[in-house]
Coordinates of N, CA and C in Angstrom, one line a residue:
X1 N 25.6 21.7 -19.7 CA 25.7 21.7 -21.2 C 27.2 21.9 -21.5
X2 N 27.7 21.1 -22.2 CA 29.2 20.9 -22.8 C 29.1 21.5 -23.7
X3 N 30.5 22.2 -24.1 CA 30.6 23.1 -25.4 C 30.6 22.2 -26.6
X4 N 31.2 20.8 -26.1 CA 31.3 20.1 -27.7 C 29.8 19.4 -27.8
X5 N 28.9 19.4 -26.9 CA 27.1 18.9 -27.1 C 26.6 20.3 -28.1
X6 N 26.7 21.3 -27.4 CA 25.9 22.3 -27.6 C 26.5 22.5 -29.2
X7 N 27.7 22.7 -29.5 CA 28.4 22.8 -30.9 C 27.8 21.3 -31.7
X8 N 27.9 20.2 -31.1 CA 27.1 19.1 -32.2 C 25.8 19.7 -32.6
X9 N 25.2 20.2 -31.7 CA 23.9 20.0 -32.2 C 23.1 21.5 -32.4
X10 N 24.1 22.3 -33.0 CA 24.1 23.7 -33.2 C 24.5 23.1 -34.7
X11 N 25.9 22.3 -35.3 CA 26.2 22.1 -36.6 C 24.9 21.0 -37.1
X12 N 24.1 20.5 -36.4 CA 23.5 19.3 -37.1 C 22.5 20.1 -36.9
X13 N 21.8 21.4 -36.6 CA 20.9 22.1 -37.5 C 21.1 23.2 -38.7
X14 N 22.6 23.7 -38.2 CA 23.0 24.2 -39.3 C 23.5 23.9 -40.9
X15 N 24.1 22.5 -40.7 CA 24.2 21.6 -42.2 C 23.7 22.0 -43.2
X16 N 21.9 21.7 -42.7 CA 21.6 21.7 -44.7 C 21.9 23.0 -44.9
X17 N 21.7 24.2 -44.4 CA 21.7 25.4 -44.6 C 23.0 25.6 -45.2
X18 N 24.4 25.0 -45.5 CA 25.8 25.4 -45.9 C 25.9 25.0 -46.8
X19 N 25.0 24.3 -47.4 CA 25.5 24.7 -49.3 C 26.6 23.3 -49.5
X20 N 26.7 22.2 -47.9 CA 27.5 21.2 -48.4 C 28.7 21.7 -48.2
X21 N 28.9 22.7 -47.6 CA 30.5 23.5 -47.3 C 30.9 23.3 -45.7
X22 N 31.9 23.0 -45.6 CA 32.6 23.2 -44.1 C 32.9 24.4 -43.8
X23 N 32.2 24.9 -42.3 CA 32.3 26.2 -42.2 C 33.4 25.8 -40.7
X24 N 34.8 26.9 -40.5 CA 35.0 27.1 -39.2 C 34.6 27.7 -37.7
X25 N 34.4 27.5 -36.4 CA 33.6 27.7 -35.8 C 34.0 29.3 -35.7
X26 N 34.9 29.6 -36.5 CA 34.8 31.2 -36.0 C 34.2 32.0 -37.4
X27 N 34.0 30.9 -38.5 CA 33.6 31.7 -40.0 C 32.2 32.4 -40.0
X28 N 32.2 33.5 -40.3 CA 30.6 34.4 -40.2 C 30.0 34.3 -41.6
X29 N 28.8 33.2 -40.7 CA 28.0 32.3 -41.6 C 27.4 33.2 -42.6
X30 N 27.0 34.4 -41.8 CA 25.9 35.6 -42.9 C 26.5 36.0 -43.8
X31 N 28.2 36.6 -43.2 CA 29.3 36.9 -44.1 C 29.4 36.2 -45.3
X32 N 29.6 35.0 -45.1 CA 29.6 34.2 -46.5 C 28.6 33.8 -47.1
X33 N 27.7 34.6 -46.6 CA 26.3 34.6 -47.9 C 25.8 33.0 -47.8
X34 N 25.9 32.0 -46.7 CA 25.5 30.7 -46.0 C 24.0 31.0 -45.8
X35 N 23.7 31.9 -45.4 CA 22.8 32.3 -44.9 C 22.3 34.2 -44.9
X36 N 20.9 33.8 -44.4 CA 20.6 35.7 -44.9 C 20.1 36.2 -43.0
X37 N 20.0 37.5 -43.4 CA 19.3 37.7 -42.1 C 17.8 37.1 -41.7
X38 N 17.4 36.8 -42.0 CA 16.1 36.2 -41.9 C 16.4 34.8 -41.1
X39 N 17.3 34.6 -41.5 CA 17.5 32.9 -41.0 C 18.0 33.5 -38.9
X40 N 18.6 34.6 -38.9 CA 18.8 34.8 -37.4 C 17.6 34.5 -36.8
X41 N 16.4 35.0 -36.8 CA 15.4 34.9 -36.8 C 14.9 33.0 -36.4
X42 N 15.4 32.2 -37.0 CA 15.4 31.0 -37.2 C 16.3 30.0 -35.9
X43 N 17.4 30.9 -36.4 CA 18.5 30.8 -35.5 C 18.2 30.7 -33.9
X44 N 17.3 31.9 -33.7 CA 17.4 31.9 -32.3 C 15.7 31.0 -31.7
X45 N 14.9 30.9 -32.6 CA 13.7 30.1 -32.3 C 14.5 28.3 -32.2
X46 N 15.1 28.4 -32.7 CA 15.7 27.0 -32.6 C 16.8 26.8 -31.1
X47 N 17.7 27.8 -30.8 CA 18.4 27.7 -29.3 C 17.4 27.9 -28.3
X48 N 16.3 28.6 -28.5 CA 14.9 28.6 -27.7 C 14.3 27.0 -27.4
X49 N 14.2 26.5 -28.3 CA 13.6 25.4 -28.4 C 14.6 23.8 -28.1
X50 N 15.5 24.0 -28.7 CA 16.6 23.0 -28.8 C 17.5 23.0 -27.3
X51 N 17.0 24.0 -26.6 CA 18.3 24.0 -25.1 C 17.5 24.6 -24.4
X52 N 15.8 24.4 -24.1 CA 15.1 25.1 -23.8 C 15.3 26.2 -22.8
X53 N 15.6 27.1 -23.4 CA 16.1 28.7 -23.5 C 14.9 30.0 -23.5
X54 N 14.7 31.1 -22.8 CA 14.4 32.2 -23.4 C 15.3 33.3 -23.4
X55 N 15.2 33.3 -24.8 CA 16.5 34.5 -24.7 C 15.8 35.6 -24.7
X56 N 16.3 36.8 -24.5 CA 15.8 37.9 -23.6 C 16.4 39.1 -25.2
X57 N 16.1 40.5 -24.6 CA 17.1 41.2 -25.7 C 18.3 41.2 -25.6
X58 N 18.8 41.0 -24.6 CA 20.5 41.2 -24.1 C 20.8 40.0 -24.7
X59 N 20.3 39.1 -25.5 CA 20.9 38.0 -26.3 C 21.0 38.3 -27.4
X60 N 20.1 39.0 -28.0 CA 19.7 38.9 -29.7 C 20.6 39.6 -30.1
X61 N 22.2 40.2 -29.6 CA 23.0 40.5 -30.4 C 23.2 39.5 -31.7
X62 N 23.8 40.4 -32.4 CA 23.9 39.6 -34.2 C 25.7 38.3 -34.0
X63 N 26.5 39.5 -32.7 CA 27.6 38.6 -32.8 C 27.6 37.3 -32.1
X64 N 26.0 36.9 -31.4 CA 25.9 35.3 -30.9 C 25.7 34.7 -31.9
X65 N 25.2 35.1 -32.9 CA 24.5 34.3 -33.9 C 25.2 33.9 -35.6
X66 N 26.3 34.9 -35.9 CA 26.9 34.8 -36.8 C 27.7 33.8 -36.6
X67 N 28.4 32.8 -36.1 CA 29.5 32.0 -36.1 C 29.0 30.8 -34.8
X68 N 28.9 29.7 -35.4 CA 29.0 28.7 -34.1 C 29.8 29.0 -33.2
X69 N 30.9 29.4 -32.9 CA 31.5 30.1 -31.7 C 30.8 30.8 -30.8
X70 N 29.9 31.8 -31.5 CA 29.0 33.0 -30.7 C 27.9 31.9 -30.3
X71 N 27.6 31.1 -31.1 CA 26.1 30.6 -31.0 C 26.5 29.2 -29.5
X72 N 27.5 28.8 -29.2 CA 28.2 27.6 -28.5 C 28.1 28.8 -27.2
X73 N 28.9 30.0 -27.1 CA 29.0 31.1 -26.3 C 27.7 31.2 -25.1
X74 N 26.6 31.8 -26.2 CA 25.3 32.1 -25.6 C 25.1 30.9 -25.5
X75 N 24.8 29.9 -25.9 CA 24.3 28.6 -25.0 C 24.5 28.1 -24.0
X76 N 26.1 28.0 -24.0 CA 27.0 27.6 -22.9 C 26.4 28.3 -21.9
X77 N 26.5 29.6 -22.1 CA 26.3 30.7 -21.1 C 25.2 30.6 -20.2
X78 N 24.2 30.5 -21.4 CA 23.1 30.5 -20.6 C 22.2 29.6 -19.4
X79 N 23.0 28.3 -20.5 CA 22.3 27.3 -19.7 C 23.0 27.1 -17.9
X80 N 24.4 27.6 -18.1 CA 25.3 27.5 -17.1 C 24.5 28.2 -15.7
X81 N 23.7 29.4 -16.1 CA 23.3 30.4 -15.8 C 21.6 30.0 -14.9
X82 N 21.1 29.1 -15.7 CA 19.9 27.9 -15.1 C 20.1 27.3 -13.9

């Protein structure tokens, strides 16, 4: 898994969720009220599903999931790790 695959298709489920705004891959999505905590939740059923992944607890930190950077991170990571 490539960082620029896993980032396409990490922003092409995150879109509708931005309000139509361009976010940077380091901007914290929750920070800017883009999204709420409930949606991590969302977040990680979809890297589960989308890169078929089980993420464990040593994933469900909040800093994989706030910013496409973290979210590109744990993917990369994990799948490398397969």
């Amino acid at each position: 898994m490539t960082h620029d695959d896993a980032r396409s298709r990490i922003r092409e489920f995150l879109n509708p969720h931005l309000a139509g705004q361009t976010v940077a891959d380091s901007d914290d999505i929750f920070a800017l009220g883009y999204v709420n905590s409930l949606f991590a939740m969302q977040l990680a059923l979809f890297v589960e599903k989308e890169f078929a992944l089980t993420l464990g607890p040593a994933d469900m930190d909040f800093d994989n999931f706030r910013t496409v950077e973290g979210l590109v991170r744990l993917v990369t990571s994990r799948t490398a790790a397969v």
